[in-house]
XYZ file of N, CA and C in Angstrom:
501
model
N -3.840 12.897 -11.039
C -4.279 14.019 -10.407
C -3.524 14.749 -10.829
N -2.325 15.010 -10.183
C -1.452 15.853 -10.777
C -0.947 16.303 -12.527
N -0.823 15.101 -13.441
C -1.433 15.265 -14.762
C -2.477 16.442 -15.622
N -3.879 15.981 -14.670
C -5.108 17.107 -15.078
C -4.890 17.771 -14.418
N -4.824 18.678 -13.306
C -4.951 19.838 -12.833
C -3.743 20.404 -13.361
N -2.577 20.207 -14.088
C -1.472 21.391 -14.682
C -1.526 21.536 -16.031
N -1.731 20.509 -16.778
C -1.408 20.135 -17.932
C -3.040 20.236 -19.013
N -4.617 20.119 -18.113
C -5.986 20.008 -18.958
C -6.556 21.366 -18.586
N -6.495 21.755 -17.028
C -7.553 22.956 -16.443
C -7.378 23.757 -16.582
N -8.797 24.963 -17.723
C -7.343 26.090 -17.021
C -7.097 26.661 -16.403
N -6.424 28.216 -16.293
C -6.203 28.777 -14.849
C -6.114 28.109 -13.282
N -5.028 27.556 -13.252
C -4.691 25.771 -12.127
C -2.961 26.366 -11.602
N -3.502 27.758 -12.074
C -1.100 27.902 -11.575
C -0.447 27.521 -10.764
N -2.076 28.193 -9.363
C -1.756 28.286 -8.218
C -2.009 26.474 -7.385
N -2.850 25.476 -8.225
C -2.841 24.837 -7.710
C -2.134 23.329 -8.441
N -1.804 23.931 -8.876
C -0.770 23.157 -10.145
C 0.930 22.806 -8.954
N 0.963 24.400 -8.689
C 2.610 24.876 -7.285
C 2.119 23.817 -7.103
N 1.497 24.049 -5.560
C 1.337 23.334 -4.153
C 0.927 21.950 -4.852
N 0.473 21.524 -5.857
C 0.854 19.759 -6.195
C 1.872 19.194 -6.495
N 2.625 20.139 -7.750
C 3.934 19.809 -7.577
C 4.742 19.393 -6.168
N 4.185 20.997 -5.303
C 5.281 21.603 -4.391
C 5.085 19.915 -2.912
N 3.997 19.025 -3.349
C 3.198 18.729 -2.316
C 3.223 19.266 -1.198
N 2.222 20.717 -1.412
C 1.542 20.976 -0.074
C 0.052 21.914 -0.755
N -0.559 22.183 0.156
C -1.498 23.329 -0.002
C -1.294 24.188 0.219
N -0.276 24.577 0.829
C 0.097 26.045 0.440
C -0.467 26.515 2.163
N -1.522 25.556 3.123
C -1.428 26.155 4.231
C -0.022 26.444 5.431
N 0.514 27.109 5.580
C 1.096 27.286 6.462
C 1.423 27.386 7.704
N 2.302 26.649 8.488
C 2.155 26.245 9.933
C 2.575 27.377 10.543
N 2.147 29.106 11.122
C 2.417 29.124 12.384
C 3.027 29.063 13.043
N 2.557 27.747 13.586
C 3.980 28.203 14.286
C 5.545 27.148 14.861
N 4.995 26.207 13.634
C 6.963 26.594 13.232
C 7.472 27.181 11.938
N 6.636 27.892 10.989
C 6.935 28.174 9.630
C 6.795 27.517 8.722
N 6.969 26.401 8.822
C 6.698 24.893 8.277
C 5.203 25.008 7.475
N 5.520 24.401 5.789
C 4.509 23.864 5.321
C 3.978 22.514 5.628
N 2.879 22.878 5.396
C 2.079 21.535 6.035
C 1.625 20.664 4.423
N 2.240 19.393 5.125
C 1.540 18.262 3.798
C 0.229 18.232 3.789
N -0.332 18.637 2.141
C -1.886 17.924 2.248
C -2.273 16.170 2.626
N -3.024 15.879 3.364
C -3.776 14.518 3.684
C -2.864 13.465 2.266
N -3.639 12.535 2.181
C -2.922 11.496 1.362
C -4.864 11.049 0.558
N -4.482 11.520 -0.813
C -5.885 11.572 -1.615
C -6.732 10.375 -0.987
N -6.086 8.938 -1.461
C -6.557 7.441 -1.580
C -5.470 6.511 -0.921
N -4.981 6.779 0.364
C -4.353 6.226 1.027
C -4.690 4.607 0.996
N -3.700 3.786 -0.062
C -3.623 2.432 0.938
C -3.898 2.306 1.846
N -4.208 0.995 2.151
C -4.325 0.344 3.235
C -4.109 -0.933 3.419
N -3.647 -1.330 4.225
C -3.148 -2.933 4.003
C -4.067 -4.186 4.589
N -4.350 -4.365 3.686
C -4.751 -6.332 4.297
C -4.212 -7.067 4.780
N -2.803 -7.087 4.599
C -1.934 -8.242 5.980
C -2.961 -8.765 6.934
N -3.290 -7.232 7.625
C -4.248 -7.946 9.050
C -5.058 -8.767 8.874
N -6.262 -8.247 7.528
C -7.195 -8.964 6.978
C -7.085 -11.085 7.028
N -5.871 -10.187 6.177
C -5.607 -11.849 5.370
C -4.686 -13.416 6.170
N -4.774 -12.344 7.774
C -4.460 -13.153 8.599
C -5.706 -13.845 9.663
N -6.576 -12.870 9.457
C -7.048 -13.277 10.830
C -8.391 -14.126 9.783
N -8.233 -14.272 8.177
C -8.851 -15.322 8.060
C -8.148 -16.684 7.768
N -6.565 -16.977 7.603
C -5.787 -17.985 7.498
C -6.194 -18.653 9.451
N -5.954 -17.288 10.187
C -6.259 -18.019 11.039
C -7.710 -18.635 11.887
N -8.607 -18.192 11.358
C -9.542 -18.734 11.695
C -10.202 -20.083 11.125
N -9.661 -19.904 9.589
C -9.662 -21.420 8.883
C -9.094 -22.218 9.467
N -7.857 -22.562 10.055
C -6.613 -22.867 10.481
C -7.289 -22.894 12.552
N -8.502 -22.909 12.523
C -9.010 -23.026 14.063
C -8.642 -22.010 15.156
N -7.775 -21.846 14.955
C -6.745 -20.444 15.875
C -7.491 -19.674 16.908
N -8.942 -19.801 16.134
C -9.991 -18.866 17.063
C -11.023 -18.786 16.657
N -12.514 -18.749 17.383
C -13.391 -19.466 16.943
C -14.705 -18.086 15.820
N -14.521 -18.005 14.976
C -14.948 -16.732 13.459
C -16.175 -16.595 14.271
N -17.619 -17.328 14.922
C -18.557 -17.354 15.721
C -18.557 -16.367 16.925
N -17.634 -16.350 17.227
C -17.687 -16.199 18.648
C -16.470 -14.905 18.653
N -16.056 -14.216 17.876
C -14.759 -13.564 17.831
C -14.621 -13.433 15.809
N -15.689 -12.128 15.986
C -15.509 -11.148 14.694
C -14.631 -11.682 13.850
N -14.280 -11.829 12.078
C -13.383 -11.184 11.180
C -12.550 -9.326 12.010
N -13.606 -8.754 12.589
C -12.973 -7.857 12.407
C -12.545 -7.595 13.605
N -12.688 -7.868 14.502
C -12.067 -7.410 16.171
C -10.768 -7.766 15.869
N -10.762 -9.578 15.153
C -9.729 -9.672 14.970
C -8.552 -9.564 14.067
N -8.916 -8.843 13.665
C -8.159 -7.985 12.401
C -7.772 -6.631 13.489
N -8.060 -6.117 13.738
C -7.378 -4.984 14.830
C -7.080 -5.153 15.409
N -7.144 -6.645 16.384
C -6.457 -7.227 17.360
C -4.597 -7.546 16.791
N -5.010 -8.279 15.784
C -3.616 -8.313 14.764
C -2.821 -7.122 14.785
N -3.638 -6.296 14.113
C -3.172 -4.834 13.727
C -2.336 -3.954 14.712
N -3.060 -4.077 16.818
C -2.686 -4.059 17.465
C -1.308 -4.966 17.929
N -1.169 -5.886 17.836
C -0.170 -6.154 18.004
C 0.715 -5.704 16.586
N 1.005 -5.767 16.160
C 2.148 -5.832 15.306
C 2.455 -4.190 15.360
N 1.533 -3.062 14.953
C 2.156 -2.102 14.963
C 2.331 -1.704 16.791
N 1.347 -1.652 17.553
C 1.547 -1.049 18.981
C 2.884 -2.166 19.387
N 2.126 -3.384 20.105
C 3.255 -4.432 21.084
C 4.632 -4.653 20.127
N 4.773 -4.853 19.028
C 6.557 -5.379 17.946
C 6.180 -4.378 17.631
N 5.486 -2.262 17.275
C 6.368 -1.363 16.315
C 6.704 -2.095 15.006
N 5.844 -2.976 15.098
C 6.131 -3.593 13.146
C 4.443 -2.881 12.699
N 5.366 -2.392 10.748
C 4.801 -2.102 10.043
C 4.167 -3.648 9.157
N 2.890 -2.883 8.193
C 2.194 -4.580 7.712
C 3.414 -4.634 7.696
N 4.227 -4.345 5.814
C 5.167 -4.716 5.446
C 6.271 -5.945 5.739
N 6.383 -5.404 7.383
C 7.118 -6.564 8.556
C 7.185 -8.119 8.328
N 6.230 -8.425 7.922
C 5.594 -9.860 8.234
C 6.393 -10.646 7.155
N 6.485 -11.229 6.824
C 7.032 -12.435 5.771
C 5.838 -12.480 4.950
N 7.131 -12.033 3.745
C 5.536 -11.188 3.015
C 5.474 -12.746 1.394
N 4.890 -12.579 0.369
C 5.453 -13.328 -0.534
C 5.072 -12.170 -2.058
N 5.745 -12.691 -2.823
C 5.895 -11.599 -3.672
C 6.604 -11.729 -4.605
N 5.629 -11.323 -6.578
C 6.228 -11.880 -7.974
C 7.591 -11.560 -8.069
N 7.769 -12.674 -8.418
C 8.759 -12.569 -9.832
C 9.919 -11.661 -10.365
N 11.423 -11.287 -10.647
C 10.862 -10.570 -11.463
C 10.413 -10.886 -12.867
N 10.661 -11.352 -13.526
C 9.345 -11.902 -15.350
C 8.140 -11.173 -14.754
N 7.615 -11.542 -13.618
C 5.841 -11.441 -13.529
C 5.961 -9.782 -12.840
N 6.893 -8.686 -12.106
C 7.010 -7.639 -12.252
C 7.181 -6.712 -13.373
N 7.884 -7.374 -14.348
C 8.357 -6.671 -15.847
C 6.700 -6.630 -16.955
N 6.372 -7.975 -16.614
C 5.258 -8.767 -17.000
C 3.386 -7.199 -17.169
N 4.056 -6.471 -15.387
C 2.937 -5.999 -15.168
C 3.056 -4.425 -14.965
N 4.768 -4.016 -14.849
C 5.108 -3.046 -15.484
C 4.719 -2.683 -17.337
N 5.245 -3.959 -18.070
C 4.178 -3.228 -19.278
C 2.836 -3.113 -19.735
N 2.549 -4.052 -19.019
C 1.104 -4.297 -19.212
C 0.463 -2.808 -18.404
N 0.960 -2.657 -17.813
C 1.346 -0.718 -17.045
C 1.697 0.744 -17.911
N 2.210 0.563 -18.685
C 2.812 1.447 -18.986
C 2.513 0.760 -20.332
N 1.476 0.113 -21.397
C 0.724 -0.223 -22.104
C -0.605 0.789 -22.033
N -0.962 0.185 -20.703
C -2.129 1.047 -20.678
C -2.025 2.741 -20.603
N -0.755 3.021 -20.072
C -0.474 4.213 -20.279
C -0.740 4.824 -21.534
N 0.273 4.844 -22.189
C 0.105 4.604 -23.421
C -1.951 4.944 -24.247
N -1.882 3.743 -23.934
C -4.025 3.188 -24.227
C -4.700 4.832 -23.664
N -4.150 5.037 -22.321
C -4.915 6.869 -21.546
C -4.700 8.061 -22.596
N -3.520 8.092 -22.492
C -2.756 9.395 -22.947
C -2.275 9.659 -23.899
N -3.254 8.565 -25.602
C -3.841 9.016 -26.498
C -3.177 10.490 -27.220
N -4.189 11.011 -26.940
C -4.392 12.925 -26.732
C -2.946 13.540 -26.519
N -2.401 13.031 -25.717
C -1.135 13.764 -24.572
C -0.224 13.292 -25.446
N 1.451 13.574 -25.327
C 2.302 13.136 -25.005
C 2.600 12.142 -24.413
N 3.190 11.079 -24.830
C 3.668 10.650 -24.142
C 5.005 9.855 -24.859
N 6.254 10.268 -24.217
C 7.034 9.698 -25.271
C 8.533 9.021 -23.962
N 9.543 9.021 -24.353
C 10.407 8.363 -23.333
C 10.739 8.760 -22.265
N 10.527 10.167 -22.057
C 10.962 10.382 -21.260
C 10.197 9.976 -20.045
N 8.451 10.159 -20.518
C 7.773 9.864 -19.675
C 7.402 8.073 -18.895
N 7.718 7.552 -20.009
C 7.519 6.139 -19.990
C 8.971 5.888 -18.826
N 10.087 6.767 -18.927
C 10.795 6.863 -18.222
C 10.949 6.380 -16.938
N 10.150 7.758 -16.794
C 9.724 8.078 -15.033
C 8.293 6.729 -14.018
N 7.749 6.211 -15.900
C 6.205 5.649 -14.737
C 7.041 4.145 -14.539
N 8.191 4.169 -15.464
C 8.823 2.082 -14.904
C 10.390 3.354 -13.749
N 9.984 4.085 -13.428
C 11.286 4.671 -12.207
C 10.161 4.585 -11.385
N 8.675 4.936 -10.986
C 7.970 4.923 -9.854
C 7.850 3.964 -9.739
N 7.614 3.435 -10.742
C 6.780 1.907 -10.422
C 8.093 1.251 -9.270
N 9.292 1.019 -9.620
C 10.435 -0.027 -9.183
C 10.469 0.985 -7.732
N 10.367 1.858 -7.612
C 10.506 2.475 -6.541
C 9.356 1.809 -5.721
N 7.994 1.872 -5.575
C 6.593 1.450 -5.373
C 6.939 -0.225 -4.583
N 7.564 -1.352 -5.787
C 8.106 -2.246 -5.492
C 8.741 -2.289 -4.519
N 9.736 -1.577 -4.661
C 10.925 -2.169 -3.598
C 11.053 -1.454 -1.971
N 10.572 0.794 -2.473
C 9.796 0.415 -1.270
C 8.881 0.218 -0.235
N 7.989 0.312 -1.249
C 5.937 -0.293 -0.788
C 6.070 -1.379 -0.603
N 6.833 -2.665 -1.371
C 6.451 -3.947 -1.912
C 5.315 -4.341 -2.361
N 5.416 -2.608 -3.104
C 3.716 -3.570 -3.817
C 3.599 -4.525 -5.171
N 2.027 -5.323 -4.475
C 1.824 -6.427 -5.672
C 2.535 -7.416 -4.263
N 3.419 -7.771 -3.474
C 3.158 -8.791 -2.429
C 1.613 -8.592 -1.060
N 2.269 -10.165 -0.727
C 1.202 -9.804 0.433
C 1.505 -11.241 1.871
N 1.158 -10.873 2.434
C 1.613 -11.518 4.151
C 2.159 -13.068 3.302
N 2.129 -13.404 3.824
C 2.197 -15.201 3.901
C 2.081 -15.510 4.594
N 0.444 -15.988 4.757
C -0.618 -15.387 6.295
C -0.380 -17.052 6.598
N 0.152 -18.012 6.123
C 0.318 -19.651 5.927
C 1.382 -19.590 7.356
N 2.348 -18.589 7.163
C 3.373 -17.956 8.235
C 3.232 -18.879 9.706
N 2.386 -17.410 8.827
C 2.446 -16.437 10.259
C 1.511 -17.210 11.174
N 0.824 -18.047 10.726
C -0.112 -18.947 11.797
C -0.146 -20.169 11.999
N 1.523 -20.208 11.649
C 1.872 -21.273 11.767
C 3.492 -21.140 12.541
N 3.816 -19.872 12.863
C 4.694 -19.517 14.128
C 4.457 -19.451 15.147
N 5.149 -20.551 16.751
C 4.699 -20.379 18.281
C 3.948 -19.158 18.362
N 4.852 -17.765 18.281
C 4.561 -17.151 19.330
C 3.014 -16.521 18.555
N 2.969 -16.241 17.554
C 1.600 -15.999 17.039
C 0.691 -16.588 17.243
N 0.419 -18.327 17.343
C -0.435 -19.309 17.505
C -0.792 -18.801 19.491
N 0.136 -18.504 19.976
C -0.195 -18.454 21.184
C -0.540 -16.962 21.768
N -0.124 -15.607 20.591
C -1.692 -14.694 20.722
C -3.178 -14.712 20.100
N -3.322 -16.259 19.225
C -4.271 -15.821 19.016
C -5.142 -16.850 19.970
N -4.244 -18.200 20.689
C -4.661 -18.765 21.249
C -5.355 -17.407 22.987
N -4.527 -17.111 22.799
C -5.013 -16.019 24.733
C -5.387 -14.249 24.356
N -4.503 -13.873 23.465
C -5.258 -12.382 23.239
C -6.783 -12.233 22.289
N -6.734 -13.267 21.701
C -7.994 -13.152 20.227
C -9.429 -13.406 21.068
N -8.674 -15.164 21.829
C -9.821 -15.348 22.320
C -10.291 -14.703 23.668
N -9.716 -13.506 24.356
C -10.267 -12.543 25.194
C -10.956 -11.442 24.365
N -11.260 -11.090 23.424
C -11.062 -9.604 22.412
C -13.085 -10.071 22.968
């Protein structure tokens, strides 16, 4: 989006500056700070849903009595509110470095094809690679929850047998 706003659309210098600064220019009068705009397309973790499906398939709760959505929300409440943990604090299964390198190479090839009329040089490729590895390390992109391990954990089994079945 930043590329389109800053490089493709005419007369968007103020919008581009706000995009580059990570704000929409809205001042917070009480604190004198600039607020960041809401994320345009925030990703939602599917970990809770995967665990709910795995737990139901393993007979830890009755899917005809407790809906998938109810189970998912209960799992999320336990993880985030009761345990104070994030979705990526679950045991995760992540691709190995070779697979990640293949994904990165395909992503770079895709960017190159998309930006045929644009400048795509070593600096852009380096930046793309840098943000790719940052997303892998910090956000655990391309990882998925090890739902089999969760439904074998005694504390989670107890949770499913008590809390979920009361929902």
